[in-house]
JSON list of C-alpha atoms and ligand atoms in Angstrom, two decimals:
[
{"chain": "A", "resi": 24, "resn": "MET", "atom": "CA", "xyz": [44.96, -19.18, 45.65]},
{"chain": "A", "resi": 25, "resn": "GLY", "atom": "CA", "xyz": [46.07, -20.50, 48.98]},
{"chain": "A", "resi": 26, "resn": "LEU", "atom": "CA", "xyz": [49.62, -21.31, 49.60]},
{"chain": "A", "resi": 27, "resn": "ILE", "atom": "CA", "xyz": [50.21, -22.16, 53.17]},
{"chain": "A", "resi": 28, "resn": "LYS", "atom": "CA", "xyz": [47.37, -23.59, 55.34]},
{"chain": "A", "resi": 29, "resn": "ASP", "atom": "CA", "xyz": [47.30, -23.56, 59.06]},
{"chain": "A", "resi": 30, "resn": "MET", "atom": "CA", "xyz": [44.50, -24.47, 61.54]},
{"chain": "A", "resi": 31, "resn": "GLU", "atom": "CA", "xyz": [43.93, -22.17, 64.49]},
{"chain": "A", "resi": 32, "resn": "LYS", "atom": "CA", "xyz": [41.42, -22.01, 67.19]},
{"chain": "A", "resi": 33, "resn": "LEU", "atom": "CA", "xyz": [39.30, -19.17, 68.43]},
{"chain": "A", "resi": 34, "resn": "VAL", "atom": "CA", "xyz": [37.70, -19.46, 71.86]},
{"chain": "A", "resi": 35, "resn": "VAL", "atom": "CA", "xyz": [34.48, -17.68, 72.55]},
{"chain": "A", "resi": 36, "resn": "GLY", "atom": "CA", "xyz": [32.92, -18.46, 75.86]},
{"chain": "A", "resi": 37, "resn": "ASN", "atom": "CA", "xyz": [33.09, -22.23, 76.05]},
{"chain": "A", "resi": 38, "resn": "THR", "atom": "CA", "xyz": [32.96, -22.67, 72.33]},
{"chain": "A", "resi": 39, "resn": "GLU", "atom": "CA", "xyz": [35.96, -23.41, 70.21]},
{"chain": "A", "resi": 40, "resn": "ILE", "atom": "CA", "xyz": [35.85, -22.45, 66.60]},
{"chain": "A", "resi": 41, "resn": "GLU", "atom": "CA", "xyz": [38.58, -23.78, 64.29]},
{"chain": "A", "resi": 42, "resn": "TYR", "atom": "CA", "xyz": [39.67, -21.53, 61.55]},
{"chain": "A", "resi": 43, "resn": "GLU", "atom": "CA", "xyz": [42.12, -21.99, 58.66]},
{"chain": "A", "resi": 44, "resn": "VAL", "atom": "CA", "xyz": [44.71, -19.42, 57.86]},
{"chain": "A", "resi": 45, "resn": "THR", "atom": "CA", "xyz": [45.82, -19.09, 54.29]},
{"chain": "A", "resi": 46, "resn": "VAL", "atom": "CA", "xyz": [48.50, -16.88, 52.99]},
{"chain": "A", "resi": 47, "resn": "SER", "atom": "CA", "xyz": [47.68, -15.05, 49.74]},
{"chain": "A", "resi": 48, "resn": "GLY", "atom": "CA", "xyz": [50.14, -13.08, 47.58]},
{"chain": "A", "resi": 49, "resn": "ARG", "atom": "CA", "xyz": [47.15, -11.11, 46.31]},
{"chain": "A", "resi": 50, "resn": "ALA", "atom": "CA", "xyz": [45.53, -10.18, 49.61]},
{"chain": "A", "resi": 51, "resn": "GLN", "atom": "CA", "xyz": [45.92, -6.62, 50.59]},
{"chain": "A", "resi": 52, "resn": "ARG", "atom": "CA", "xyz": [44.68, -7.05, 54.12]},
{"chain": "A", "resi": 53, "resn": "ILE", "atom": "CA", "xyz": [43.49, -9.70, 56.55]},
{"chain": "A", "resi": 54, "resn": "ARG", "atom": "CA", "xyz": [40.16, -11.05, 55.57]},
{"chain": "A", "resi": 55, "resn": "ILE", "atom": "CA", "xyz": [37.70, -13.51, 57.19]},
{"chain": "A", "resi": 56, "resn": "THR", "atom": "CA", "xyz": [35.20, -15.59, 55.27]},
{"chain": "A", "resi": 57, "resn": "ILE", "atom": "CA", "xyz": [32.62, -17.93, 56.72]},
{"chain": "A", "resi": 58, "resn": "ASN", "atom": "CA", "xyz": [31.28, -20.55, 54.47]},
{"chain": "A", "resi": 59, "resn": "GLY", "atom": "CA", "xyz": [28.84, -22.93, 56.33]},
{"chain": "A", "resi": 60, "resn": "ASP", "atom": "CA", "xyz": [30.63, -23.75, 59.49]},
{"chain": "A", "resi": 61, "resn": "LYS", "atom": "CA", "xyz": [34.08, -23.29, 57.90]},
{"chain": "A", "resi": 62, "resn": "VAL", "atom": "CA", "xyz": [35.95, -20.18, 58.99]},
{"chain": "A", "resi": 63, "resn": "LYS", "atom": "CA", "xyz": [38.76, -19.04, 56.79]},
{"chain": "A", "resi": 64, "resn": "VAL", "atom": "CA", "xyz": [41.31, -16.27, 57.38]},
{"chain": "A", "resi": 65, "resn": "THR", "atom": "CA", "xyz": [43.31, -15.02, 54.50]},
{"chain": "A", "resi": 66, "resn": "LYS", "atom": "CA", "xyz": [46.32, -12.93, 55.19]},
{"chain": "A", "resi": 67, "resn": "PRO", "atom": "CA", "xyz": [48.71, -11.02, 52.97]},
{"chain": "A", "resi": 68, "resn": "LYS", "atom": "CA", "xyz": [52.28, -12.31, 52.83]},
{"chain": "A", "resi": 69, "resn": "GLY", "atom": "CA", "xyz": [53.55, -9.52, 55.12]},
{"chain": "A", "resi": 70, "resn": "ALA", "atom": "CA", "xyz": [51.20, -10.16, 58.05]},
{"chain": "A", "resi": 71, "resn": "ASN", "atom": "CA", "xyz": [52.54, -12.05, 61.02]},
{"chain": "A", "resi": 72, "resn": "ASP", "atom": "CA", "xyz": [50.72, -14.46, 63.30]},
{"chain": "A", "resi": 73, "resn": "LYS", "atom": "CA", "xyz": [50.04, -11.91, 66.01]},
{"chain": "A", "resi": 74, "resn": "GLU", "atom": "CA", "xyz": [48.36, -9.49, 63.60]},
{"chain": "A", "resi": 75, "resn": "VAL", "atom": "CA", "xyz": [46.18, -12.36, 62.47]},
{"chain": "A", "resi": 76, "resn": "LYS", "atom": "CA", "xyz": [45.30, -13.41, 65.99]},
{"chain": "A", "resi": 77, "resn": "ASP", "atom": "CA", "xyz": [44.52, -9.89, 67.03]},
{"chain": "A", "resi": 78, "resn": "PHE", "atom": "CA", "xyz": [42.29, -9.37, 64.01]},
{"chain": "A", "resi": 79, "resn": "VAL", "atom": "CA", "xyz": [40.36, -12.53, 64.59]},
{"chain": "A", "resi": 80, "resn": "GLU", "atom": "CA", "xyz": [40.04, -11.75, 68.30]},
{"chain": "A", "resi": 81, "resn": "ALA", "atom": "CA", "xyz": [38.63, -8.39, 67.49]},
{"chain": "A", "resi": 82, "resn": "LYS", "atom": "CA", "xyz": [36.09, -9.89, 65.19]},
{"chain": "A", "resi": 83, "resn": "LYS", "atom": "CA", "xyz": [35.21, -12.80, 67.46]},
{"chain": "A", "resi": 84, "resn": "GLU", "atom": "CA", "xyz": [31.68, -11.78, 68.11]},
{"chain": "A", "resi": 85, "resn": "TRP", "atom": "CA", "xyz": [30.87, -11.40, 64.50]},
{"chain": "A", "resi": 86, "resn": "ILE", "atom": "CA", "xyz": [32.51, -14.78, 63.69]},
{"chain": "A", "resi": 87, "resn": "PHE", "atom": "CA", "xyz": [30.70, -16.50, 66.49]},
{"chain": "A", "resi": 88, "resn": "ASN", "atom": "CA", "xyz": [27.27, -15.12, 65.46]},
{"chain": "A", "resi": 89, "resn": "HIS", "atom": "CA", "xyz": [27.69, -16.23, 61.78]},
{"chain": "A", "resi": 90, "resn": "TRP", "atom": "CA", "xyz": [29.07, -19.58, 62.68]},
{"chain": "A", "resi": 91, "resn": "GLN", "atom": "CA", "xyz": [26.35, -20.22, 65.30]},
{"chain": "A", "resi": 92, "resn": "GLU", "atom": "CA", "xyz": [23.62, -19.26, 62.77]},
{"chain": "A", "resi": 93, "resn": "PHE", "atom": "CA", "xyz": [24.81, -22.00, 60.45]},
{"chain": "A", "resi": 94, "resn": "LYS", "atom": "CA", "xyz": [25.15, -24.49, 63.30]},
{"chain": "A", "resi": 95, "resn": "SER", "atom": "CA", "xyz": [21.55, -23.89, 64.31]},
{"chain": "A", "resi": 96, "resn": "LEU", "atom": "CA", "xyz": [20.46, -24.37, 60.73]},
{"chain": "A", "resi": 97, "resn": "LYS", "atom": "CA", "xyz": [22.06, -27.78, 60.71]},
{"chain": "A", "resi": 98, "resn": "VAL", "atom": "CA", "xyz": [20.20, -28.94, 63.64]},
{"chain": "A", "resi": 99, "resn": "LYS", "atom": "CA", "xyz": [18.41, -31.88, 62.07]},
{"chain": "A", "resi": 100, "resn": "GLN", "atom": "CA", "xyz": [14.68, -32.09, 62.20]},
{"chain": "A", "resi": 101, "resn": "GLU", "atom": "CA", "xyz": [14.00, -34.65, 64.95]},
{"chain": "A", "resi": 102, "resn": "GLU", "atom": "CA", "xyz": [12.08, -37.72, 63.94]},
{"chain": "A", "resi": 103, "resn": "LYS", "atom": "CA", "xyz": [8.62, -37.65, 65.31]},
{"chain": "A", "resi": 104, "resn": "LYS", "atom": "CA", "xyz": [7.43, -40.69, 67.06]},
{"chain": "A", "resi": 105, "resn": "PHE", "atom": "CA", "xyz": [3.75, -39.72, 67.14]},
{"chain": "A", "resi": 106, "resn": "VAL", "atom": "CA", "xyz": [3.41, -40.38, 70.91]},
{"chain": "A", "resi": 107, "resn": "ALA", "atom": "CA", "xyz": [1.70, -38.40, 73.62]},
{"chain": "A", "resi": 108, "resn": "GLY", "atom": "CA", "xyz": [3.77, -35.48, 74.90]},
{"chain": "A", "resi": 109, "resn": "GLU", "atom": "CA", "xyz": [5.40, -34.72, 71.60]},
{"chain": "A", "resi": 110, "resn": "LYS", "atom": "CA", "xyz": [4.87, -31.25, 70.14]},
{"chain": "A", "resi": 111, "resn": "PHE", "atom": "CA", "xyz": [3.59, -30.39, 66.72]},
{"chain": "A", "resi": 112, "resn": "PRO", "atom": "CA", "xyz": [3.53, -26.97, 65.07]},
{"chain": "A", "resi": 113, "resn": "TYR", "atom": "CA", "xyz": [0.49, -25.27, 63.72]},
{"chain": "A", "resi": 114, "resn": "LEU", "atom": "CA", "xyz": [0.39, -21.70, 62.39]},
{"chain": "A", "resi": 115, "resn": "GLY", "atom": "CA", "xyz": [3.75, -21.08, 64.06]},
{"chain": "A", "resi": 116, "resn": "TYR", "atom": "CA", "xyz": [2.92, -22.36, 67.44]},
{"chain": "A", "resi": 117, "resn": "GLU", "atom": "CA", "xyz": [3.76, -25.71, 69.05]},
{"chain": "A", "resi": 118, "resn": "TYR", "atom": "CA", "xyz": [1.09, -27.80, 70.55]},
{"chain": "A", "resi": 119, "resn": "MET", "atom": "CA", "xyz": [1.45, -30.89, 72.74]},
{"chain": "A", "resi": 120, "resn": "LEU", "atom": "CA", "xyz": [-0.10, -34.10, 71.59]},
{"chain": "A", "resi": 121, "resn": "ARG", "atom": "CA", "xyz": [-2.52, -36.09, 73.69]},
{"chain": "A", "resi": 122, "resn": "ILE", "atom": "CA", "xyz": [-4.00, -39.38, 72.56]},
{"chain": "A", "resi": 123, "resn": "ILE", "atom": "CA", "xyz": [-7.30, -40.69, 73.87]},
{"chain": "A", "resi": 124, "resn": "ALA", "atom": "CA", "xyz": [-9.04, -43.96, 72.90]},
{"chain": "A", "resi": 125, "resn": "ILE", "atom": "CA", "xyz": [-12.77, -43.57, 72.47]},
{"chain": "A", "resi": 126, "resn": "ASN", "atom": "CA", "xyz": [-15.69, -45.64, 71.25]},
{"chain": "A", "resi": 127, "resn": "ASN", "atom": "CA", "xyz": [-15.54, -44.43, 67.70]},
{"chain": "A", "resi": 128, "resn": "LYS", "atom": "CA", "xyz": [-14.75, -46.13, 64.37]},
{"chain": "A", "resi": 129, "resn": "LYS", "atom": "CA", "xyz": [-12.72, -43.21, 62.93]},
{"chain": "A", "resi": 130, "resn": "ALA", "atom": "CA", "xyz": [-9.69, -41.38, 64.28]},
{"chain": "A", "resi": 131, "resn": "THR", "atom": "CA", "xyz": [-10.22, -37.63, 64.65]},
{"chain": "A", "resi": 132, "resn": "VAL", "atom": "CA", "xyz": [-8.03, -34.64, 65.57]},
{"chain": "A", "resi": 133, "resn": "GLU", "atom": "CA", "xyz": [-9.00, -31.55, 67.50]},
{"chain": "A", "resi": 134, "resn": "LEU", "atom": "CA", "xyz": [-7.04, -28.51, 68.58]},
{"chain": "A", "resi": 135, "resn": "LYS", "atom": "CA", "xyz": [-8.53, -27.31, 71.82]},
{"chain": "A", "resi": 136, "resn": "SER", "atom": "CA", "xyz": [-7.20, -25.54, 74.97]},
{"chain": "A", "resi": 137, "resn": "ASN", "atom": "CA", "xyz": [-3.70, -25.45, 73.46]},
{"chain": "A", "resi": 138, "resn": "ILE", "atom": "CA", "xyz": [-3.62, -29.28, 73.15]},
{"chain": "A", "resi": 139, "resn": "LEU", "atom": "CA", "xyz": [-3.63, -31.25, 70.00]},
{"chain": "A", "resi": 140, "resn": "TRP", "atom": "CA", "xyz": [-6.01, -34.09, 70.71]},
{"chain": "A", "resi": 141, "resn": "VAL", "atom": "CA", "xyz": [-6.04, -37.31, 68.75]},
{"chain": "A", "resi": 142, "resn": "PHE", "atom": "CA", "xyz": [-8.97, -39.59, 69.38]},
{"chain": "A", "resi": 143, "resn": "LEU", "atom": "CA", "xyz": [-8.38, -43.12, 68.26]},
{"chain": "A", "resi": 144, "resn": "PRO", "atom": "CA", "xyz": [-10.84, -46.03, 68.00]},
{"chain": "A", "resi": 145, "resn": "ASP", "atom": "CA", "xyz": [-10.57, -48.02, 71.29]},
{"chain": "A", "resi": 146, "resn": "ASN", "atom": "CA", "xyz": [-10.32, -51.35, 69.44]},
{"chain": "A", "resi": 147, "resn": "LEU", "atom": "CA", "xyz": [-6.72, -50.62, 68.50]},
{"chain": "A", "resi": 148, "resn": "SER", "atom": "CA", "xyz": [-3.71, -52.07, 70.24]},
{"chain": "A", "resi": 149, "resn": "GLU", "atom": "CA", "xyz": [-1.28, -49.56, 71.52]},
{"chain": "A", "resi": 150, "resn": "GLU", "atom": "CA", "xyz": [1.32, -50.76, 68.93]},
{"chain": "A", "resi": 151, "resn": "GLU", "atom": "CA", "xyz": [-0.96, -49.51, 66.26]},
{"chain": "A", "resi": 152, "resn": "TRP", "atom": "CA", "xyz": [-1.31, -46.13, 67.83]},
{"chain": "A", "resi": 153, "resn": "PRO", "atom": "CA", "xyz": [1.71, -44.23, 66.31]},
{"chain": "A", "resi": 154, "resn": "LEU", "atom": "CA", "xyz": [0.89, -45.10, 62.83]},
{"chain": "A", "resi": 155, "resn": "ARG", "atom": "CA", "xyz": [-2.76, -44.18, 63.24]},
{"chain": "A", "resi": 156, "resn": "VAL", "atom": "CA", "xyz": [-1.87, -40.96, 64.91]},
{"chain": "A", "resi": 157, "resn": "LYS", "atom": "CA", "xyz": [0.42, -40.12, 62.06]},
{"chain": "A", "resi": 158, "resn": "GLU", "atom": "CA", "xyz": [-2.29, -40.76, 59.54]},
{"chain": "A", "resi": 159, "resn": "ALA", "atom": "CA", "xyz": [-4.94, -38.82, 61.58]},
{"chain": "A", "resi": 160, "resn": "LEU", "atom": "CA", "xyz": [-2.57, -35.83, 61.97]},
{"chain": "A", "resi": 161, "resn": "LEU", "atom": "CA", "xyz": [-1.70, -35.80, 58.19]},
{"chain": "A", "resi": 162, "resn": "ALA", "atom": "CA", "xyz": [-5.35, -35.76, 57.21]},
{"chain": "A", "resi": 163, "resn": "TRP", "atom": "CA", "xyz": [-6.07, -33.06, 59.77]},
{"chain": "A", "resi": 164, "resn": "TYR", "atom": "CA", "xyz": [-3.17, -30.91, 58.66]},
{"chain": "A", "resi": 165, "resn": "LYS", "atom": "CA", "xyz": [-4.17, -31.16, 54.96]},
{"chain": "A", "resi": 166, "resn": "ASN", "atom": "CA", "xyz": [-7.77, -30.27, 55.74]},
{"chain": "A", "resi": 167, "resn": "GLU", "atom": "CA", "xyz": [-6.73, -27.33, 57.85]},
{"chain": "A", "resi": 168, "resn": "ALA", "atom": "CA", "xyz": [-4.32, -26.27, 55.11]},
{"chain": "A", "resi": 169, "resn": "ARG", "atom": "CA", "xyz": [-7.09, -26.26, 52.49]},
{"chain": "A", "resi": 170, "resn": "GLN", "atom": "CA", "xyz": [-9.35, -24.15, 54.62]},
{"chain": "A", "resi": 171, "resn": "VAL", "atom": "CA", "xyz": [-6.74, -21.58, 55.81]},
{"chain": "A", "resi": 172, "resn": "PHE", "atom": "CA", "xyz": [-5.14, -21.33, 52.36]},
{"chain": "A", "resi": 173, "resn": "THR", "atom": "CA", "xyz": [-8.56, -20.90, 50.66]},
{"chain": "A", "resi": 174, "resn": "ASP", "atom": "CA", "xyz": [-9.45, -18.08, 53.05]},
{"chain": "A", "resi": 175, "resn": "LYS", "atom": "CA", "xyz": [-6.18, -16.35, 52.54]},
{"chain": "A", "resi": 176, "resn": "LEU", "atom": "CA", "xyz": [-6.37, -16.68, 48.76]},
{"chain": "A", "resi": 177, "resn": "GLU", "atom": "CA", "xyz": [-9.75, -15.02, 48.77]},
{"chain": "A", "resi": 178, "resn": "VAL", "atom": "CA", "xyz": [-8.42, -12.08, 50.71]},
{"chain": "A", "resi": 179, "resn": "TRP", "atom": "CA", "xyz": [-5.17, -11.61, 48.86]},
{"chain": "A", "resi": 180, "resn": "SER", "atom": "CA", "xyz": [-6.52, -12.16, 45.39]},
{"chain": "A", "resi": 181, "resn": "LYS", "atom": "CA", "xyz": [-9.11, -9.45, 45.96]},
{"chain": "A", "resi": 182, "resn": "ARG", "atom": "CA", "xyz": [-6.48, -7.13, 47.40]},
{"chain": "A", "resi": 183, "resn": "MET", "atom": "CA", "xyz": [-4.07, -7.78, 44.57]},
{"chain": "A", "resi": 184, "resn": "GLY", "atom": "CA", "xyz": [-6.82, -7.53, 41.92]},
{"chain": "A", "resi": 185, "resn": "VAL", "atom": "CA", "xyz": [-5.96, -11.02, 40.40]},
{"chain": "A", "resi": 186, "resn": "ARG", "atom": "CA", "xyz": [-8.00, -14.05, 39.71]},
{"chain": "A", "resi": 187, "resn": "TYR", "atom": "CA", "xyz": [-6.80, -17.61, 40.28]},
{"chain": "A", "resi": 188, "resn": "ASN", "atom": "CA", "xyz": [-8.41, -20.63, 38.90]},
{"chain": "A", "resi": 189, "resn": "GLN", "atom": "CA", "xyz": [-8.07, -23.42, 41.46]},
{"chain": "A", "resi": 190, "resn": "LEU", "atom": "CA", "xyz": [-6.21, -24.24, 44.72]},
{"chain": "A", "resi": 191, "resn": "ARG", "atom": "CA", "xyz": [-4.37, -27.51, 44.79]},
{"chain": "A", "resi": 192, "resn": "ILE", "atom": "CA", "xyz": [-2.86, -28.85, 48.00]},
{"chain": "A", "resi": 193, "resn": "LYS", "atom": "CA", "xyz": [0.41, -30.58, 47.24]},
{"chain": "A", "resi": 194, "resn": "GLU", "atom": "CA", "xyz": [2.94, -32.60, 49.00]},
{"chain": "A", "resi": 195, "resn": "GLN", "atom": "CA", "xyz": [6.37, -31.82, 47.65]},
{"chain": "A", "resi": 196, "resn": "LYS", "atom": "CA", "xyz": [9.69, -32.24, 49.22]},
{"chain": "A", "resi": 197, "resn": "THR", "atom": "CA", "xyz": [11.47, -29.31, 47.68]},
{"chain": "A", "resi": 198, "resn": "ARG", "atom": "CA", "xyz": [8.72, -26.83, 46.74]},
{"chain": "A", "resi": 199, "resn": "TRP", "atom": "CA", "xyz": [6.51, -24.71, 48.93]},
{"chain": "A", "resi": 200, "resn": "GLY", "atom": "CA", "xyz": [4.27, -23.46, 46.10]},
{"chain": "A", "resi": 201, "resn": "SER", "atom": "CA", "xyz": [3.82, -22.87, 42.41]},
{"chain": "A", "resi": 202, "resn": "CYS", "atom": "CA", "xyz": [1.56, -21.33, 39.98]},
{"chain": "A", "resi": 203, "resn": "SER", "atom": "CA", "xyz": [0.56, -22.93, 36.69]},
{"chain": "A", "resi": 204, "resn": "GLY", "atom": "CA", "xyz": [0.06, -21.23, 33.30]},
{"chain": "A", "resi": 205, "resn": "LYS", "atom": "CA", "xyz": [-3.66, -21.93, 33.74]},
{"chain": "A", "resi": 206, "resn": "GLY", "atom": "CA", "xyz": [-3.78, -19.93, 36.89]},
{"chain": "A", "resi": 207, "resn": "ASN", "atom": "CA", "xyz": [-3.77, -22.83, 39.29]},
{"chain": "A", "resi": 208, "resn": "ILE", "atom": "CA", "xyz": [-2.16, -22.26, 42.68]},
{"chain": "A", "resi": 209, "resn": "ASN", "atom": "CA", "xyz": [-0.39, -25.19, 44.13]},
{"chain": "A", "resi": 210, "resn": "LEU", "atom": "CA", "xyz": [0.56, -24.95, 47.83]},
{"chain": "A", "resi": 211, "resn": "ASN", "atom": "CA", "xyz": [2.47, -27.37, 50.00]},
{"chain": "A", "resi": 212, "resn": "TRP", "atom": "CA", "xyz": [0.25, -28.38, 52.95]},
{"chain": "A", "resi": 213, "resn": "ARG", "atom": "CA", "xyz": [3.28, -28.32, 55.26]},
{"chain": "A", "resi": 214, "resn": "VAL", "atom": "CA", "xyz": [3.23, -24.50, 55.30]},
{"chain": "A", "resi": 215, "resn": "ILE", "atom": "CA", "xyz": [0.21, -24.77, 57.53]},
{"chain": "A", "resi": 216, "resn": "MET", "atom": "CA", "xyz": [2.67, -25.36, 60.32]},
{"chain": "A", "resi": 217, "resn": "ALA", "atom": "CA", "xyz": [4.53, -22.16, 59.59]},
{"chain": "A", "resi": 218, "resn": "PRO", "atom": "CA", "xyz": [3.53, -18.73, 61.07]},
{"chain": "A", "resi": 219, "resn": "LYS", "atom": "CA", "xyz": [0.53, -16.89, 59.43]},
{"chain": "A", "resi": 220, "resn": "SER", "atom": "CA", "xyz": [2.84, -14.19, 58.04]},
{"chain": "A", "resi": 221, "resn": "VAL", "atom": "CA", "xyz": [4.90, -16.85, 56.24]},
{"chain": "A", "resi": 222, "resn": "ILE", "atom": "CA", "xyz": [1.66, -18.32, 54.66]},
{"chain": "A", "resi": 223, "resn": "ASP", "atom": "CA", "xyz": [0.68, -14.85, 53.59]},
{"chain": "A", "resi": 224, "resn": "TYR", "atom": "CA", "xyz": [4.09, -14.37, 51.94]},
{"chain": "A", "resi": 225, "resn": "LEU", "atom": "CA", "xyz": [3.83, -17.74, 50.06]},
{"chain": "A", "resi": 226, "resn": "ILE", "atom": "CA", "xyz": [0.35, -16.82, 48.86]},
{"chain": "A", "resi": 227, "resn": "VAL", "atom": "CA", "xyz": [1.24, -13.26, 47.79]},
{"chain": "A", "resi": 228, "resn": "HIS", "atom": "CA", "xyz": [4.23, -14.80, 45.98]},
{"chain": "A", "resi": 229, "resn": "GLU", "atom": "CA", "xyz": [2.19, -17.23, 44.07]},
{"chain": "A", "resi": 230, "resn": "LEU", "atom": "CA", "xyz": [-0.58, -14.71, 43.25]},
{"chain": "A", "resi": 231, "resn": "ALA", "atom": "CA", "xyz": [2.04, -12.24, 42.03]},
{"chain": "A", "resi": 232, "resn": "HIS", "atom": "CA", "xyz": [3.01, -14.79, 39.46]},
{"chain": "A", "resi": 233, "resn": "LEU", "atom": "CA", "xyz": [-0.37, -14.33, 37.89]},
{"chain": "A", "resi": 234, "resn": "LYS", "atom": "CA", "xyz": [0.85, -10.95, 36.89]},
{"chain": "A", "resi": 235, "resn": "GLN", "atom": "CA", "xyz": [4.61, -11.72, 36.46]},
{"chain": "A", "resi": 236, "resn": "MET", "atom": "CA", "xyz": [5.41, -15.29, 35.47]},
{"chain": "A", "resi": 237, "resn": "ASN", "atom": "CA", "xyz": [9.08, -14.92, 36.54]},
{"chain": "A", "resi": 238, "resn": "HIS", "atom": "CA", "xyz": [11.19, -13.77, 39.33]},
{"chain": "A", "resi": 239, "resn": "SER", "atom": "CA", "xyz": [12.17, -10.37, 37.82]},
{"chain": "A", "resi": 240, "resn": "LYS", "atom": "CA", "xyz": [12.72, -7.15, 39.67]},
{"chain": "A", "resi": 241, "resn": "GLU", "atom": "CA", "xyz": [9.11, -6.20, 38.79]},
{"chain": "A", "resi": 242, "resn": "PHE", "atom": "CA", "xyz": [7.94, -9.39, 40.37]},
{"chain": "A", "resi": 243, "resn": "TRP", "atom": "CA", "xyz": [9.67, -8.72, 43.68]},
{"chain": "A", "resi": 244, "resn": "GLN", "atom": "CA", "xyz": [8.47, -5.17, 43.69]},
{"chain": "A", "resi": 245, "resn": "LEU", "atom": "CA", "xyz": [4.93, -6.42, 43.32]},
{"chain": "A", "resi": 246, "resn": "VAL", "atom": "CA", "xyz": [5.38, -8.71, 46.32]},
{"chain": "A", "resi": 247, "resn": "LYS", "atom": "CA", "xyz": [6.92, -5.90, 48.26]},
{"chain": "A", "resi": 248, "resn": "ASN", "atom": "CA", "xyz": [4.01, -3.59, 47.50]},
{"chain": "A", "resi": 249, "resn": "ASN", "atom": "CA", "xyz": [1.76, -6.05, 49.17]},
{"chain": "A", "resi": 250, "resn": "LEU", "atom": "CA", "xyz": [4.01, -7.24, 51.94]},
{"chain": "A", "resi": 251, "resn": "PHE", "atom": "CA", "xyz": [6.60, -4.69, 52.92]},
{"chain": "A", "resi": 252, "resn": "ASP", "atom": "CA", "xyz": [8.66, -7.06, 55.06]},
{"chain": "A", "resi": 253, "resn": "TYR", "atom": "CA", "xyz": [8.28, -10.18, 52.78]},
{"chain": "A", "resi": 254, "resn": "GLU", "atom": "CA", "xyz": [12.02, -10.82, 52.96]},
{"chain": "A", "resi": 255, "resn": "ARG", "atom": "CA", "xyz": [11.83, -11.83, 56.57]},
{"chain": "A", "resi": 256, "resn": "GLN", "atom": "CA", "xyz": [9.14, -14.42, 55.69]},
{"chain": "A", "resi": 257, "resn": "ARG", "atom": "CA", "xyz": [11.03, -15.62, 52.76]},
{"chain": "A", "resi": 258, "resn": "LYS", "atom": "CA", "xyz": [14.07, -16.14, 54.97]},
{"chain": "A", "resi": 259, "resn": "TRP", "atom": "CA", "xyz": [11.98, -18.00, 57.47]},
{"chain": "A", "resi": 260, "resn": "LEU", "atom": "CA", "xyz": [10.76, -20.36, 54.83]},
{"chain": "A", "resi": 261, "resn": "ARG", "atom": "CA", "xyz": [14.22, -20.97, 53.50]},
{"chain": "A", "resi": 262, "resn": "GLU", "atom": "CA", "xyz": [15.79, -21.52, 56.94]},
{"chain": "A", "resi": 263, "resn": "GLU", "atom": "CA", "xyz": [13.05, -22.89, 59.16]},
{"chain": "A", "resi": 264, "resn": "GLY", "atom": "CA", "xyz": [10.98, -24.55, 56.56]},
{"chain": "A", "resi": 265, "resn": "LYS", "atom": "CA", "xyz": [13.24, -27.53, 56.37]},
{"chain": "A", "resi": 266, "resn": "LYS", "atom": "CA", "xyz": [12.94, -28.08, 60.13]},
{"chain": "A", "resi": 267, "resn": "LEU", "atom": "CA", "xyz": [9.16, -28.60, 59.97]},
{"chain": "A", "resi": 268, "resn": "PRO", "atom": "CA", "xyz": [7.98, -32.11, 60.55]},
{"chain": "A", "resi": 269, "resn": "PHE", "atom": "CA", "xyz": [6.87, -34.59, 57.93]},
{"chain": "A", "resi": 270, "resn": "ALA", "atom": "CA", "xyz": [9.74, -33.63, 55.66]},
{"chain": "A", "resi": 271, "resn": "ASN", "atom": "CA", "xyz": [10.40, -37.22, 54.66]},
{"chain": "B", "resi": 4, "resn": "LIG", "atom": "ZN1", "xyz": [8.11, -17.84, 42.42]}
]
């Protein structure tokens, strides 16, 4: 229940962070909440402006860090143009794109010497390049995804003592993976761009569903038994996953 609202500014280095001050009859002490990039300070009726300012000042590092964290999340995934010099992620590393026209009917992709090479048929006009590069990269990523995921499923299913039916490579906007009642594992090919540890987490997660078809405490314990620090990988997927290219 906010009664009086007031906008104030906190200066940290050369960053200005606006915060809203609300007086609450129920508040026992000054409280700071950060929701997205909105910083709110709630103060009890008796607290004066100076007390609030001092309190916020004392917490400024904490405020800045949380606020900054959100800001960086909001950084929109840049639109790829599929031109030479651009960088594309693969297993957690970024590789620079190089395009070469060769006497070949098919476009091919190769990752070599830290460069992502795209070889295009030399009968294409340069205007056609970006679209053909995009198609070639998509095909390459999906193929890599199938190979890497298959290998990892082999290893993890043995380790976890489960049997899966079939791997299906999916392209979904909002899902990274799923497990069907028939024991099929569906994985989003875009995860091939994430670090290996993140792929491991996703695979362990889906394989764990073969034992626990839910997200119960037992399920998460099972995941943890196999991947002690799975929470870091889960967080990565949640926060960094949306920044991976080919999201639209
Ligand atoms: Zn799940």
